[in-house]
Amino acid sequence: MEDFKSGKESSAAFWINFKERFIYIEYFAIKGKDGEYLGVVEFTQDLTKLRKLEGEQRLLNYSNE
């Protein structure tokens, strides 16, 4: 977090395997309008299904398959 506060870095990402899931986690520094450090936000995504995709899907499809 010190790198976020100092402005050296603005984001950091890592990923883990957790209970047979592929989890992607990313942190972003939040800055005010004058550039002051306000805090950090974490985004966590389960990308298990996406890692299994093959081929292409070029058309819109609303099914969850």
PDB file of C-alpha atoms in Angstrom:
ATOM      1  CA  MET A   1       0.000   0.000   0.000  1.00  0.00           C
ATOM      2  CA  GLU A   2       2.965   2.317   0.496  1.00  0.00           C
ATOM      3  CA  ASP A   3       3.601   2.280  -3.266  1.00  0.00           C
ATOM      4  CA  PHE A   4      -0.022   3.295  -3.825  1.00  0.00           C
ATOM      5  CA  LYS A   5       0.232   6.115  -1.293  1.00  0.00           C
ATOM      6  CA  SER A   6       3.487   7.416  -2.759  1.00  0.00           C
ATOM      7  CA  GLY A   7       2.167   7.267  -6.326  1.00  0.00           C
ATOM      8  CA  LYS A   8       4.844   4.775  -7.419  1.00  0.00           C
ATOM      9  CA  GLU A   9       2.128   2.277  -8.436  1.00  0.00           C
ATOM     10  CA  SER A  10      -1.567   2.637  -9.172  1.00  0.00           C
ATOM     11  CA  SER A  11      -2.652  -0.997  -9.507  1.00  0.00           C
ATOM     12  CA  ALA A  12      -1.563  -4.503  -8.587  1.00  0.00           C
ATOM     13  CA  ALA A  13      -2.935  -7.861  -9.718  1.00  0.00           C
ATOM     14  CA  PHE A  14      -2.536 -11.474  -8.712  1.00  0.00           C
ATOM     15  CA  TRP A  15      -4.402 -14.740  -9.132  1.00  0.00           C
ATOM     16  CA  ILE A  16      -4.864 -17.867  -7.093  1.00  0.00           C
ATOM     17  CA  ASN A  17      -6.428 -21.310  -7.310  1.00  0.00           C
ATOM     18  CA  PHE A  18      -8.952 -21.556  -4.495  1.00  0.00           C
ATOM     19  CA  LYS A  19     -11.251 -24.538  -3.952  1.00  0.00           C
ATOM     20  CA  GLU A  20     -11.069 -25.584  -7.621  1.00  0.00           C
ATOM     21  CA  ARG A  21     -11.738 -22.004  -8.765  1.00  0.00           C
ATOM     22  CA  PHE A  22      -9.426 -19.616 -10.610  1.00  0.00           C
ATOM     23  CA  ILE A  23      -9.660 -16.295  -8.784  1.00  0.00           C
ATOM     24  CA  TYR A  24      -8.247 -13.041 -10.200  1.00  0.00           C
ATOM     25  CA  ILE A  25      -7.760 -10.169  -7.752  1.00  0.00           C
ATOM     26  CA  GLU A  26      -6.791  -6.614  -8.622  1.00  0.00           C
ATOM     27  CA  TYR A  27      -6.232  -3.584  -6.418  1.00  0.00           C
ATOM     28  CA  PHE A  28      -6.518   0.010  -7.622  1.00  0.00           C
ATOM     29  CA  ALA A  29      -5.379   3.161  -5.848  1.00  0.00           C
ATOM     30  CA  ILE A  30      -8.121   5.754  -5.539  1.00  0.00           C
ATOM     31  CA  LYS A  31      -7.016   9.366  -5.915  1.00  0.00           C
ATOM     32  CA  GLY A  32      -8.874  12.621  -5.346  1.00  0.00           C
ATOM     33  CA  LYS A  33      -9.245  15.325  -7.970  1.00  0.00           C
ATOM     34  CA  ASP A  34      -5.991  16.906  -6.788  1.00  0.00           C
ATOM     35  CA  GLY A  35      -4.125  13.589  -6.909  1.00  0.00           C
ATOM     36  CA  GLU A  36      -4.262  12.906  -3.171  1.00  0.00           C
ATOM     37  CA  TYR A  37      -4.417   9.281  -2.114  1.00  0.00           C
ATOM     38  CA  LEU A  38      -7.877   8.380  -0.795  1.00  0.00           C
ATOM     39  CA  GLY A  39      -7.648   4.614  -0.459  1.00  0.00           C
ATOM     40  CA  VAL A  40      -7.752   1.391  -2.392  1.00  0.00           C
ATOM     41  CA  VAL A  41     -10.462  -0.688  -4.027  1.00  0.00           C
ATOM     42  CA  GLU A  42     -10.293  -4.444  -4.591  1.00  0.00           C
ATOM     43  CA  PHE A  43     -11.910  -6.222  -7.534  1.00  0.00           C
ATOM     44  CA  THR A  44     -12.208  -9.991  -7.287  1.00  0.00           C
ATOM     45  CA  GLN A  45     -13.396 -12.156 -10.168  1.00  0.00           C
ATOM     46  CA  ASP A  46     -14.001 -15.867 -10.503  1.00  0.00           C
ATOM     47  CA  LEU A  47     -12.596 -16.601 -13.968  1.00  0.00           C
ATOM     48  CA  THR A  48     -13.009 -20.377 -13.809  1.00  0.00           C
ATOM     49  CA  LYS A  49     -15.574 -20.529 -16.657  1.00  0.00           C
ATOM     50  CA  LEU A  50     -13.628 -18.092 -18.840  1.00  0.00           C
ATOM     51  CA  ARG A  51     -10.479 -20.195 -18.658  1.00  0.00           C
ATOM     52  CA  LYS A  52     -12.426 -23.111 -20.146  1.00  0.00           C
ATOM     53  CA  LEU A  53     -13.544 -21.211 -23.247  1.00  0.00           C
ATOM     54  CA  GLU A  54     -12.394 -22.512 -26.622  1.00  0.00           C
ATOM     55  CA  GLY A  55     -12.871 -21.356 -30.181  1.00  0.00           C
ATOM     56  CA  GLU A  56     -14.846 -18.199 -30.838  1.00  0.00           C
ATOM     57  CA  GLN A  57     -18.253 -16.689 -30.217  1.00  0.00           C
ATOM     58  CA  ARG A  58     -18.732 -13.730 -32.522  1.00  0.00           C
ATOM     59  CA  LEU A  59     -22.468 -13.208 -32.101  1.00  0.00           C
ATOM     60  CA  LEU A  60     -24.412 -12.064 -29.077  1.00  0.00           C
ATOM     61  CA  ASN A  61     -25.728 -14.969 -27.029  1.00  0.00           C
ATOM     62  CA  TYR A  62     -27.740 -14.584 -23.826  1.00  0.00           C
ATOM     63  CA  SER A  63     -27.444 -18.178 -22.629  1.00  0.00           C
ATOM     64  CA  ASN A  64     -25.106 -18.974 -19.759  1.00  0.00           C
ATOM     65  CA  GLU A  65     -23.598 -21.964 -21.528  1.00  0.00           C
TER      66      GLU A  65
END
